[in-house]
Coordinates of N, CA and C in Angstrom, one line a residue:
X1 N -7.6 0.8 19.8 CA -7.2 1.1 21.2 C -8.1 0.5 22.2
X2 N -7.6 -0.1 23.3 CA -8.5 -0.8 24.2 C -9.2 0.2 25.2
X3 N -10.3 -0.2 25.6 CA -11.1 0.6 26.6 C -11.0 -0.1 27.9
X4 N -11.3 0.7 29.0 CA -11.2 0.1 30.3 C -12.6 0.1 30.9
X5 N -13.1 -1.0 31.3 CA -14.5 -1.2 31.8 C -14.5 -1.6 33.3
X6 N -15.6 -1.1 33.9 CA -15.9 -1.5 35.3 C -17.2 -2.2 35.4
X7 N -17.2 -3.3 36.1 CA -18.4 -4.1 36.3 C -18.8 -4.0 37.8
X8 N -20.1 -4.0 38.1 CA -20.7 -4.1 39.4 C -21.5 -5.4 39.4
X9 N -21.1 -6.4 40.3 CA -21.6 -7.7 40.2 C -22.3 -8.2 41.4
X10 N -23.4 -8.9 41.2 CA -24.1 -9.6 42.3 C -24.0 -11.1 42.1
X11 N -23.7 -11.8 43.1 CA -23.7 -13.3 43.0 C -24.1 -14.0 44.3
X12 N -24.6 -15.2 44.0 CA -24.9 -16.2 45.1 C -23.7 -17.1 45.1
X13 N -22.9 -17.1 46.1 CA -21.6 -17.9 46.1 C -21.8 -19.3 46.5
X14 N -23.0 -19.8 46.7 CA -23.3 -21.1 47.2 C -22.6 -22.2 46.4
X15 N -22.7 -22.1 45.1 CA -22.2 -23.2 44.3 C -20.8 -23.0 43.7
X16 N -20.1 -22.0 44.2 CA -18.8 -21.7 43.7 C -17.7 -21.8 44.7
X17 N -16.5 -22.1 44.2 CA -15.3 -22.2 45.1 C -14.6 -20.9 45.2
X18 N -15.4 -19.8 45.4 CA -14.9 -18.5 45.6 C -14.8 -17.7 44.4
X19 N -14.2 -16.5 44.5 CA -14.1 -15.6 43.4 C -13.0 -16.0 42.5
X20 N -11.8 -16.3 43.0 CA -10.6 -16.4 42.2 C -10.6 -17.6 41.3
X21 N -10.2 -17.5 40.0 CA -10.1 -18.6 39.1 C -9.3 -19.7 39.6
X22 N -9.7 -20.9 39.5 CA -9.0 -22.1 39.9 C -9.1 -23.2 38.8
X23 N -8.1 -24.1 38.7 CA -8.2 -25.1 37.7 C -9.3 -26.1 38.1
X24 N -10.2 -26.3 37.1 CA -11.2 -27.4 37.2 C -12.2 -27.2 38.3
X25 N -12.3 -26.0 38.8 CA -13.3 -25.7 39.9 C -14.1 -24.5 39.5
X26 N -15.4 -24.5 39.7 CA -16.3 -23.4 39.4 C -16.0 -22.1 40.2
X27 N -15.7 -21.0 39.6 CA -15.5 -19.8 40.4 C -16.2 -18.6 39.6
X28 N -16.5 -17.5 40.4 CA -17.1 -16.4 39.8 C -16.3 -15.7 38.7
X29 N -15.0 -15.5 39.0 CA -14.1 -14.9 38.0 C -14.1 -15.7 36.7
X30 N -14.0 -17.0 36.8 CA -13.9 -17.9 35.6 C -15.2 -17.8 34.8
X31 N -16.3 -17.8 35.4 CA -17.6 -17.7 34.7 C -17.7 -16.3 33.9
X32 N -17.3 -15.3 34.6 CA -17.4 -13.9 34.0 C -16.5 -13.8 32.8
X33 N -15.2 -14.3 33.0 CA -14.2 -14.3 31.9 C -14.7 -15.1 30.7
X34 N -15.3 -16.2 31.0 CA -15.7 -17.1 29.9 C -16.8 -16.4 29.1
X35 N -17.7 -15.7 29.7 CA -18.8 -15.0 29.0 C -18.3 -13.8 28.3
X36 N -17.4 -13.0 28.9 CA -16.8 -11.9 28.2 C -16.0 -12.3 27.0
X37 N -15.3 -13.4 27.1 CA -14.5 -13.8 26.0 C -15.3 -14.2 24.8
X38 N -16.5 -14.8 25.1 CA -17.5 -15.2 24.1 C -18.0 -13.9 23.4
X39 N -18.4 -13.0 24.2 CA -19.0 -11.7 23.6 C -18.0 -10.9 22.8
X40 N -16.8 -10.8 23.3 CA -15.8 -9.9 22.6 C -14.9 -10.7 21.6
X41 N -15.0 -12.0 21.7 CA -14.1 -12.9 20.9 C -12.6 -12.6 21.1
X42 N -12.3 -12.2 22.4 CA -11.0 -12.0 22.8 C -10.8 -12.7 24.2
X43 N -9.5 -13.0 24.5 CA -9.2 -13.6 25.8 C -9.2 -12.4 26.8
X44 N -10.2 -12.5 27.7 CA -10.4 -11.4 28.7 C -10.0 -11.9 30.1
X45 N -9.3 -11.1 30.8 CA -8.9 -11.3 32.2 C -9.5 -10.1 33.0
X46 N -10.3 -10.5 34.0 CA -10.9 -9.4 34.9 C -10.1 -9.4 36.2
X47 N -10.1 -8.2 36.8 CA -9.5 -7.9 38.1 C -10.6 -7.5 39.1
X48 N -10.8 -8.3 40.1 CA -11.8 -8.0 41.1 C -11.2 -7.0 42.2
X49 N -12.2 -6.4 42.9 CA -11.8 -5.5 44.0 C -11.1 -6.3 45.1
X50 N -11.3 -7.6 45.1 CA -10.7 -8.4 46.1 C -11.4 -9.8 46.0
X51 N -10.8 -10.8 46.7 CA -11.4 -12.2 46.6 C -12.5 -12.4 47.6
X52 N -13.4 -13.2 47.3 CA -14.3 -13.7 48.3 C -14.2 -15.2 48.3
X53 N -14.4 -15.8 49.5 CA -14.1 -17.3 49.7 C -15.3 -18.1 49.2
X54 N -15.1 -19.4 49.1 CA -16.2 -20.3 48.7 C -17.4 -20.1 49.6
X55 N -18.6 -19.9 49.0 CA -19.8 -19.8 49.8 C -20.2 -18.4 50.1
X56 N -19.3 -17.4 49.9 CA -19.6 -16.0 50.3 C -20.3 -15.3 49.1
X57 N -21.2 -14.4 49.4 CA -22.1 -13.8 48.4 C -21.7 -12.3 48.2
X58 N -22.3 -11.7 47.2 CA -22.0 -10.3 46.9 C -23.2 -9.7 46.3
X59 N -23.5 -8.4 46.7 CA -24.5 -7.6 46.0 C -23.8 -6.4 45.3
X60 N -22.5 -6.2 45.6 CA -21.8 -5.1 45.0 C -20.3 -5.3 44.8
X61 N -19.9 -6.5 44.4 CA -18.5 -6.7 44.0 C -18.2 -5.9 42.8
X62 N -17.0 -5.5 42.6 CA -16.6 -4.8 41.4 C -15.4 -5.4 40.8
X63 N -15.3 -5.2 39.5 CA -14.2 -5.8 38.7 C -13.9 -4.9 37.5
X64 N -12.7 -4.9 37.0 CA -12.3 -4.1 35.8 C -11.7 -5.0 34.8
X65 N -11.8 -4.6 33.6 CA -11.1 -5.3 32.5 C -10.9 -4.4 31.3
X66 N -9.9 -4.7 30.5 CA -9.5 -4.0 29.3 C -9.9 -4.8 28.1
X67 N -10.4 -4.1 27.1 CA -10.9 -4.8 25.9 C -10.9 -3.8 24.7
X68 N -10.5 -4.4 23.5 CA -10.5 -3.6 22.3 C -11.9 -3.9 21.6
X69 N -12.9 -3.1 21.8 CA -14.2 -3.4 21.3 C -15.0 -2.1 21.0
X70 N -15.9 -2.2 20.1 CA -16.8 -1.1 19.8 C -18.1 -1.2 20.5
X71 N -18.3 -2.3 21.2 CA -19.5 -2.6 21.9 C -19.7 -1.6 23.1
X72 N -20.9 -1.0 23.3 CA -21.1 -0.1 24.4 C -21.3 -0.8 25.7
X73 N -21.0 -0.2 26.8 CA -21.2 -0.8 28.1 C -22.6 -1.4 28.3
X74 N -23.7 -0.7 27.7 CA -25.0 -1.2 27.8 C -25.2 -2.5 27.1
X75 N -24.6 -2.6 25.9 CA -24.7 -3.9 25.1 C -23.9 -5.0 25.8
X76 N -22.8 -4.7 26.3 CA -22.0 -5.7 27.1 C -22.8 -6.2 28.3
X77 N -23.4 -5.3 29.0 CA -24.2 -5.7 30.2 C -25.3 -6.7 29.8
X78 N -26.1 -6.3 28.8 CA -27.2 -7.1 28.3 C -26.7 -8.5 27.8
X79 N -25.7 -8.5 27.1 CA -25.1 -9.7 26.6 C -24.6 -10.6 27.7
X80 N -24.0 -10.1 28.6 CA -23.4 -10.9 29.8 C -24.6 -11.5 30.5
X81 N -25.6 -10.7 30.9 CA -26.7 -11.3 31.7 C -27.5 -12.3 30.9
X82 N -27.5 -12.3 29.6 CA -28.2 -13.3 28.8 C -27.4 -14.6 28.8
X83 N -26.1 -14.6 29.1 CA -25.2 -15.8 29.0 C -24.8 -16.3 30.3
X84 N -24.7 -15.5 31.3 CA -24.3 -15.9 32.6 C -25.3 -16.8 33.3
X85 N -24.9 -17.7 34.2 CA -25.8 -18.5 35.0 C -26.7 -17.6 35.9
X86 N -27.8 -18.1 36.3 CA -28.8 -17.2 37.1 C -28.2 -16.7 38.4
X87 N -27.2 -17.4 38.9 CA -26.7 -17.0 40.2 C -25.6 -15.9 40.1
X88 N -25.3 -15.4 38.9 CA -24.4 -14.3 38.7 C -25.1 -13.3 37.9
X89 N -25.2 -12.0 38.3 CA -25.8 -11.0 37.6 C -24.9 -9.7 37.6
X90 N -24.8 -9.1 36.4 CA -24.1 -7.9 36.3 C -25.0 -6.7 36.5
X91 N -24.8 -6.0 37.6 CA -25.7 -4.9 37.9 C -25.4 -3.6 37.1
X92 N -24.2 -3.4 36.8 CA -23.8 -2.2 36.0 C -22.5 -2.5 35.2
X93 N -22.4 -1.8 34.1 CA -21.2 -1.9 33.3 C -20.9 -0.4 32.8
X94 N -19.7 0.1 33.1 CA -19.4 1.4 32.7 C -18.0 1.5 32.1
X95 N -17.7 2.5 31.3 CA -16.4 2.8 30.8 C -15.7 3.8 31.7
X96 N -14.5 3.5 32.1 CA -13.7 4.3 33.1 C -12.5 4.9 32.5
X97 N -11.9 5.7 33.3 CA -10.6 6.3 32.8 C -9.6 5.2 32.6
X98 N -8.6 5.5 31.8 CA -7.6 4.5 31.4 C -6.8 3.9 32.5
X99 N -6.6 4.7 33.6 CA -5.8 4.2 34.7 C -6.7 3.6 35.9
X100 N -8.0 3.4 35.7 CA -8.8 2.9 36.7 C -8.5 1.4 37.0
X101 N -8.4 1.0 38.3 CA -8.1 -0.3 38.6 C -9.0 -0.8 39.8
X102 N -9.8 -1.8 39.6 CA -10.8 -2.2 40.5 C -10.3 -2.5 41.9
X103 N -9.1 -3.1 42.0 CA -8.5 -3.4 43.3 C -7.7 -2.3 43.9
X104 N -6.8 -1.7 43.2 CA -5.9 -0.7 43.7 C -6.6 0.6 44.0
X105 N -7.6 0.9 43.3 CA -8.3 2.2 43.5 C -9.4 2.1 44.5
X106 N -9.7 0.9 45.0 CA -10.8 0.8 46.0 C -10.4 1.5 47.3
X107 N -11.3 2.3 47.9 CA -11.1 3.1 49.0 C -11.9 2.7 50.3
X108 N -13.0 2.0 50.1 CA -13.8 1.5 51.2 C -14.7 0.3 50.7
X109 N -14.9 -0.6 51.7 CA -15.7 -1.7 51.4 C -16.7 -1.9 52.5
X110 N -17.9 -2.4 52.2 CA -18.9 -2.6 53.2 C -19.3 -4.1 53.1
X111 N -19.3 -4.8 54.3 CA -19.7 -6.1 54.4 C -20.9 -6.2 55.4
X112 N -21.8 -7.1 55.1 CA -22.9 -7.5 56.0 C -22.7 -9.0 56.4
X113 N -22.9 -9.3 57.6 CA -23.0 -10.7 58.0 C -24.3 -11.0 58.7
X114 N -25.0 -12.0 58.2 CA -26.4 -12.3 58.7 C -26.4 -13.5 59.6
X115 N -27.0 -13.3 60.7 CA -27.2 -14.4 61.7 C -28.7 -14.6 62.0
X116 N -29.2 -15.8 61.8 CA -30.6 -16.1 62.1 C -30.6 -16.6 63.6
X117 N -31.0 -15.8 64.5 CA -31.0 -16.1 65.9 C -32.4 -16.5 66.4
X118 N -32.6 -17.8 66.2 CA -34.0 -18.3 66.5 C -33.9 -19.8 66.9
X119 N -34.8 -20.3 67.7 CA -34.7 -21.7 68.1 C -34.9 -22.6 66.9
X120 N -35.6 -22.2 65.9 CA -35.9 -23.0 64.8 C -35.2 -22.5 63.5
X121 N -34.5 -23.3 62.8 CA -33.8 -22.8 61.6 C -34.7 -22.5 60.5
X122 N -34.2 -21.8 59.5 CA -35.0 -21.4 58.3 C -34.5 -22.3 57.1
X123 N -35.5 -22.9 56.5 CA -35.2 -23.8 55.4 C -34.8 -22.9 54.2
X124 N -35.5 -21.9 53.9 CA -35.3 -21.1 52.7 C -34.0 -20.2 52.9
X125 N -33.7 -19.7 54.1 CA -32.6 -18.9 54.3 C -31.3 -19.5 54.7
X126 N -31.3 -20.9 54.6 CA -30.1 -21.6 55.2 C -28.8 -21.3 54.5
X127 N -28.8 -20.9 53.2 CA -27.6 -20.6 52.5 C -27.2 -19.1 52.6
X128 N -27.9 -18.4 53.4 CA -27.7 -16.9 53.4 C -27.5 -16.4 54.9
X129 N -27.4 -17.3 55.8 CA -27.2 -16.8 57.2 C -26.7 -18.0 58.1
X130 N -26.1 -17.6 59.2 CA -25.6 -18.5 60.2 C -26.7 -18.7 61.3
X131 N -27.2 -19.9 61.4 CA -28.3 -20.2 62.4 C -27.7 -20.4 63.7
X132 N -28.1 -19.7 64.7 CA -27.7 -19.8 66.1 C -28.9 -19.9 67.0
X133 N -29.1 -21.1 67.6 CA -30.3 -21.3 68.4 C -30.4 -20.5 69.7
X134 N -29.2 -20.5 70.4 CA -29.2 -19.8 71.7 C -29.4 -18.3 71.5
X135 N -30.2 -17.7 72.4 CA -30.5 -16.3 72.4 C -29.2 -15.5 72.6
X136 N -28.8 -14.6 71.7 CA -27.6 -13.9 71.8 C -27.8 -12.6 72.6
X137 N -26.8 -12.2 73.4 CA -26.8 -10.9 74.1 C -26.3 -9.8 73.1
X138 N -27.3 -9.3 72.4 CA -26.9 -8.3 71.3 C -26.3 -7.1 71.9
X139 N -26.8 -6.7 73.1 CA -26.2 -5.5 73.7 C -24.7 -5.6 74.0
X140 N -24.3 -6.8 74.5 CA -22.9 -7.0 74.7 C -22.1 -7.0 73.4
X141 N -22.7 -7.6 72.3 CA -22.1 -7.6 71.0 C -21.8 -6.2 70.5
X142 N -22.8 -5.3 70.7 CA -22.7 -3.9 70.3 C -21.6 -3.2 71.1
X143 N -21.5 -3.5 72.4 CA -20.4 -2.9 73.2 C -19.1 -3.3 72.7
X144 N -18.9 -4.6 72.2 CA -17.7 -5.1 71.8 C -17.3 -4.4 70.4
X145 N -18.2 -4.1 69.6 CA -18.0 -3.6 68.3 C -17.3 -2.2 68.4
X146 N -17.5 -1.5 69.4 CA -17.0 -0.1 69.6 C -15.5 -0.2 69.6
X147 N -14.9 -1.3 70.1 CA -13.4 -1.4 70.2 C -12.8 -1.5 68.8
X148 N -13.6 -1.9 67.8 CA -13.0 -2.1 66.4 C -13.0 -0.8 65.6
X149 N -13.7 0.2 66.1 CA -13.7 1.5 65.3 C -12.4 2.2 65.3
X150 N -12.0 2.7 64.1 CA -10.8 3.5 64.0 C -9.7 2.6 63.4
X151 N -8.5 3.1 63.5 CA -7.3 2.4 62.8 C -6.6 1.5 63.8
X152 N -6.5 0.2 63.5 CA -5.8 -0.7 64.4 C -5.1 -1.8 63.5
X153 N -4.2 -2.5 64.2 CA -3.6 -3.7 63.6 C -4.6 -4.9 63.9
X154 N -5.1 -5.4 62.8 CA -6.2 -6.5 62.9 C -5.6 -7.9 62.7
X155 N -4.3 -8.0 63.0 CA -3.6 -9.3 62.8 C -4.3 -10.5 63.6
X156 N -4.9 -10.2 64.7 CA -5.6 -11.2 65.5 C -6.8 -11.8 64.8
X157 N -7.3 -11.1 63.8 CA -8.5 -11.6 63.0 C -8.1 -12.0 61.6
X158 N -6.9 -12.1 61.3 CA -6.4 -12.5 60.0 C -6.1 -14.0 59.9
X159 N -6.7 -14.7 59.0 CA -6.3 -16.1 58.8 C -5.1 -16.2 57.9
X160 N -4.3 -17.2 58.0 CA -3.1 -17.4 57.2 C -3.5 -17.7 55.8
X161 N -2.5 -17.6 54.9 CA -2.6 -17.9 53.5 C -2.8 -16.7 52.6
X162 N -2.7 -15.5 53.1 CA -2.8 -14.3 52.3 C -1.8 -13.3 52.8
X163 N -0.5 -13.4 52.4 CA 0.5 -12.5 52.9 C 0.2 -11.0 52.6
X164 N 0.4 -10.1 53.5 CA 0.1 -8.7 53.3 C 1.4 -7.9 53.7
X165 N 1.5 -6.7 53.2 CA 2.6 -5.9 53.7 C 2.4 -5.5 55.1
X166 N 1.1 -5.3 55.5 CA 0.8 -5.0 56.9 C -0.6 -5.4 57.2
X167 N -1.0 -5.4 58.4 CA -2.3 -5.8 58.8 C -3.1 -4.7 59.5
X168 N -2.7 -3.5 59.2 CA -3.4 -2.3 59.7 C -4.5 -1.9 58.8
X169 N -5.7 -1.7 59.4 CA -6.8 -1.3 58.6 C -7.7 -0.3 59.4
X170 N -8.6 0.4 58.8 CA -9.4 1.4 59.5 C -10.9 0.9 59.3
X171 N -11.6 0.8 60.4 CA -13.0 0.5 60.4 C -13.8 1.8 60.7
X172 N -14.6 2.2 59.7 CA -15.4 3.4 59.8 C -16.7 3.2 60.5
X173 N -17.3 2.0 60.3 CA -18.6 1.8 60.8 C -18.7 0.4 61.3
X174 N -19.3 0.2 62.5 CA -19.5 -1.2 63.0 C -20.8 -1.2 63.8
X175 N -21.8 -1.9 63.3 CA -23.1 -1.9 64.1 C -23.8 -3.1 63.8
X176 N -24.9 -3.4 64.6 CA -25.7 -4.5 64.4 C -27.2 -4.0 64.3
X177 N -27.8 -4.4 63.2 CA -29.2 -4.2 62.9 C -30.0 -5.4 63.3
X178 N -31.1 -5.2 63.8 CA -31.9 -6.4 64.3 C -33.3 -6.3 63.9
X179 N -33.9 -7.4 63.3 CA -35.2 -7.4 62.9 C -35.8 -8.8 62.8
X180 N -36.8 -9.1 63.7 CA -37.4 -10.4 63.7 C -36.5 -11.6 63.8
X181 N -35.5 -11.5 64.7 CA -34.6 -12.6 64.9 C -33.4 -12.6 63.9
X182 N -33.4 -11.7 62.9 CA -32.3 -11.7 62.0 C -31.4 -10.6 62.4
X183 N -30.1 -10.9 62.7 CA -29.1 -9.9 63.0 C -28.3 -9.7 61.8
X184 N -28.0 -8.4 61.6 CA -27.2 -8.0 60.4 C -26.0 -7.2 61.0
X185 N -24.8 -7.8 61.0 CA -23.6 -7.2 61.4 C -23.0 -6.4 60.3
X186 N -22.9 -5.1 60.4 CA -22.4 -4.2 59.3 C -21.0 -3.7 59.7
X187 N -20.1 -4.0 58.8 CA -18.7 -3.5 58.9 C -18.3 -2.8 57.7
X188 N -17.8 -1.6 57.8 CA -17.4 -0.8 56.7 C -16.0 -0.3 57.0
X189 N -15.1 -0.5 56.1 CA -13.7 -0.1 56.4 C -12.9 0.1 55.1
X190 N -11.6 0.5 55.4 CA -10.7 0.9 54.3 C -10.3 -0.4 53.5
X191 N -10.4 -1.5 54.2 CA -10.0 -2.8 53.5 C -10.1 -3.9 54.6
X192 N -10.1 -5.1 54.2 CA -10.2 -6.2 55.1 C -9.2 -7.3 54.8
X193 N -8.7 -7.9 55.9 CA -7.7 -9.0 55.8 C -8.4 -10.3 55.5
X194 N -7.7 -11.4 55.1 CA -8.3 -12.7 54.8 C -9.1 -13.2 56.0
X195 N -10.4 -13.4 55.7 CA -11.4 -13.9 56.6 C -11.6 -13.0 57.9
X196 N -11.2 -11.8 57.8 CA -11.2 -10.9 58.9 C -12.7 -10.7 59.4
X197 N -13.6 -10.5 58.5 CA -15.0 -10.2 59.0 C -15.5 -11.5 59.6
X198 N -15.3 -12.6 59.1 CA -15.8 -13.9 59.6 C -15.2 -14.2 61.0
X199 N -13.9 -13.8 61.2 CA -13.3 -14.1 62.4 C -13.8 -13.1 63.5
X200 N -14.1 -11.9 63.1 CA -14.7 -10.9 64.0 C -16.1 -11.4 64.4
X201 N -16.8 -11.9 63.5 CA -18.2 -12.4 63.8 C -18.1 -13.6 64.7
X202 N -17.2 -14.5 64.5 CA -17.1 -15.6 65.3 C -16.8 -15.2 66.8
X203 N -16.0 -14.2 66.9 CA -15.7 -13.6 68.3 C -16.9 -12.9 68.9
X204 N -17.6 -12.2 68.0 CA -18.8 -11.5 68.5 C -19.8 -12.5 69.0
X205 N -20.0 -13.6 68.3 CA -20.9 -14.6 68.8 C -20.5 -15.2 70.1
X206 N -19.2 -15.4 70.3 CA -18.7 -15.9 71.6 C -19.1 -14.9 72.7
X207 N -19.0 -13.7 72.4 CA -19.4 -12.6 73.3 C -20.9 -12.7 73.5
X208 N -21.6 -12.9 72.4 CA -23.1 -12.9 72.5 C -23.7 -14.1 73.3
X209 N -23.0 -15.2 73.4 CA -23.4 -16.3 74.2 C -22.8 -16.3 75.6
X210 N -22.1 -15.1 75.8 CA -21.5 -14.8 77.2 C -20.5 -15.7 77.7
X211 N -19.7 -16.2 76.7 CA -18.5 -17.0 77.1 C -17.3 -16.1 77.4
X212 N -17.3 -15.0 76.7 CA -16.3 -13.9 77.0 C -17.0 -12.6 77.1
X213 N -16.3 -11.6 77.6 CA -17.0 -10.3 77.9 C -16.7 -9.3 76.7
X214 N -17.5 -8.3 76.6 CA -17.3 -7.3 75.5 C -15.9 -6.7 75.5
X215 N -15.3 -6.5 76.7 CA -14.0 -6.0 76.9 C -12.9 -6.9 76.3
X216 N -13.2 -8.2 76.2 CA -12.3 -9.1 75.7 C -12.0 -8.9 74.2
X217 N -12.9 -8.2 73.5 CA -12.6 -7.8 72.1 C -11.4 -6.9 72.0
X218 N -11.3 -6.0 73.0 CA -10.1 -5.1 73.0 C -8.9 -5.9 73.3
X219 N -9.0 -6.8 74.2 CA -7.8 -7.6 74.6 C -7.3 -8.4 73.4
X220 N -8.3 -9.0 72.7 CA -7.9 -9.9 71.5 C -7.3 -9.0 70.4
X221 N -7.9 -7.9 70.2 CA -7.4 -7.0 69.2 C -5.9 -6.6 69.5
X222 N -5.7 -6.2 70.7 CA -4.3 -5.7 71.1 C -3.3 -6.9 71.1
X223 N -3.8 -8.1 71.3 CA -2.9 -9.2 71.3 C -2.2 -9.5 70.0
X224 N -2.8 -9.2 68.9 CA -2.3 -9.5 67.5 C -2.1 -10.9 67.3
X225 N -2.8 -11.8 68.1 CA -2.6 -13.2 68.1 C -3.9 -13.9 67.6
X226 N -3.9 -14.5 66.5 CA -5.1 -15.2 65.9 C -5.6 -16.2 66.8
X227 N -4.8 -16.9 67.6 CA -5.3 -17.9 68.5 C -6.2 -17.4 69.6
X228 N -6.1 -16.1 69.9 CA -6.9 -15.5 70.9 C -8.4 -15.2 70.5
X229 N -8.6 -15.1 69.2 CA -9.9 -14.9 68.6 C -10.7 -16.2 68.5
X230 N -11.9 -16.1 68.2 CA -12.8 -17.3 68.1 C -12.6 -17.9 66.7
X231 N -13.3 -19.1 66.5 CA -13.3 -19.8 65.2 C -14.0 -18.9 64.2
X232 N -13.7 -19.2 62.9 CA -14.2 -18.5 61.8 C -15.7 -18.8 61.6
X233 N -16.5 -17.7 61.4 CA -17.9 -17.9 61.2 C -18.1 -18.5 59.8
X234 N -19.2 -19.3 59.5 CA -19.5 -19.9 58.2 C -19.5 -18.8 57.1
X235 N -19.1 -19.2 55.9 CA -19.0 -18.3 54.8 C -20.4 -17.9 54.3
X236 N -21.4 -18.7 54.5 CA -22.7 -18.5 53.9 C -23.5 -17.3 54.4
X237 N -23.0 -16.7 55.6 CA -23.7 -15.5 56.1 C -23.1 -14.2 55.6
X238 N -22.0 -14.3 54.9 CA -21.3 -13.1 54.5 C -21.6 -12.5 53.1
X239 N -21.8 -11.2 53.1 CA -22.2 -10.5 51.8 C -21.3 -9.3 51.7
X240 N -20.6 -9.2 50.5 CA -19.9 -8.0 50.1 C -20.9 -7.1 49.5
X241 N -21.2 -6.0 50.2 CA -22.4 -5.1 49.8 C -22.0 -4.0 48.8
X242 N -20.8 -3.4 49.0 CA -20.4 -2.3 48.3 C -18.9 -2.0 48.3
X243 N -18.4 -1.6 47.2 CA -17.0 -1.1 47.1 C -17.0 0.3 46.6
X244 N -16.3 1.2 47.3 CA -16.3 2.6 46.8 C -15.0 3.1 46.4
X245 N -15.0 4.1 45.5 CA -13.8 4.6 44.9 C -13.7 6.1 45.0
X246 N -12.5 6.6 45.1 CA -12.3 8.0 45.0 C -13.2 8.9 45.8
X247 N -13.9 9.8 45.2 CA -14.8 10.7 45.9 C -16.0 10.0 46.5
X248 N -16.2 8.8 46.1 CA -17.3 8.0 46.7 C -17.0 7.5 48.1
X249 N -15.7 7.7 48.5 CA -15.2 7.1 49.7 C -16.0 7.5 50.9
X250 N -15.7 7.0 52.0 CA -16.4 7.0 53.3 C -17.1 8.4 53.5
X251 N -18.4 8.2 53.9 CA -19.2 9.4 54.3 C -19.5 9.1 55.8
X252 N -19.4 10.1 56.6 CA -19.6 9.8 58.1 C -21.0 9.4 58.3
X253 N -21.1 8.4 59.2 CA -22.4 7.9 59.7 C -22.6 8.2 61.1
X254 N -23.6 9.0 61.4 CA -23.9 9.4 62.8 C -24.6 8.3 63.5

């Protein structure tokens, strides 16, 4: 009888064409499936909590897979980390209930987007942040984030190419943390549309450089028109931090 496993995965997306398996292109899913198939000597297909685009990183992506094996989760974890490339690490492997599904059972996700706001770029951090020379008005950006809280139709921030039954999502948390010129935009919600976080960040930066006002965020949101929002922020600054399930779901942040 097969068992149902859950993986928690950290990866540097710099050298990959995103999460989803593609023909003749390096992807996170393909690498993990390759290693799992070697370990279990079975053809393994994993299901992620969602896709991440080329260049996007993760500290807490999750995936599930079924396998007929006597290997313990601890042995699978150790074996995977010994065979995976250094830019993909399995943080945890656990056995779940038979009906657990990494995508359909996800109840909340947290993303961070990092901006290096400094006149001089960072050589070491260039793959993990968006460098913006001009001093951003962070106070205005924070004012704009307030309009995103709650349940809304986020169609204005959805890129084409990923059809959905609807574009209504709930944002539980939206804030900016600031330390030594590094801005960390934190968005926590019930789910996110294709490139929604990066489109929100692009719009926030436009507000930060004072090309549009914080109130324009509300106008753009209500328009449900993608052309009203700004260009998509670069993938390299985006991190999928955490995916929560069931009782782990949203806890109020004061």
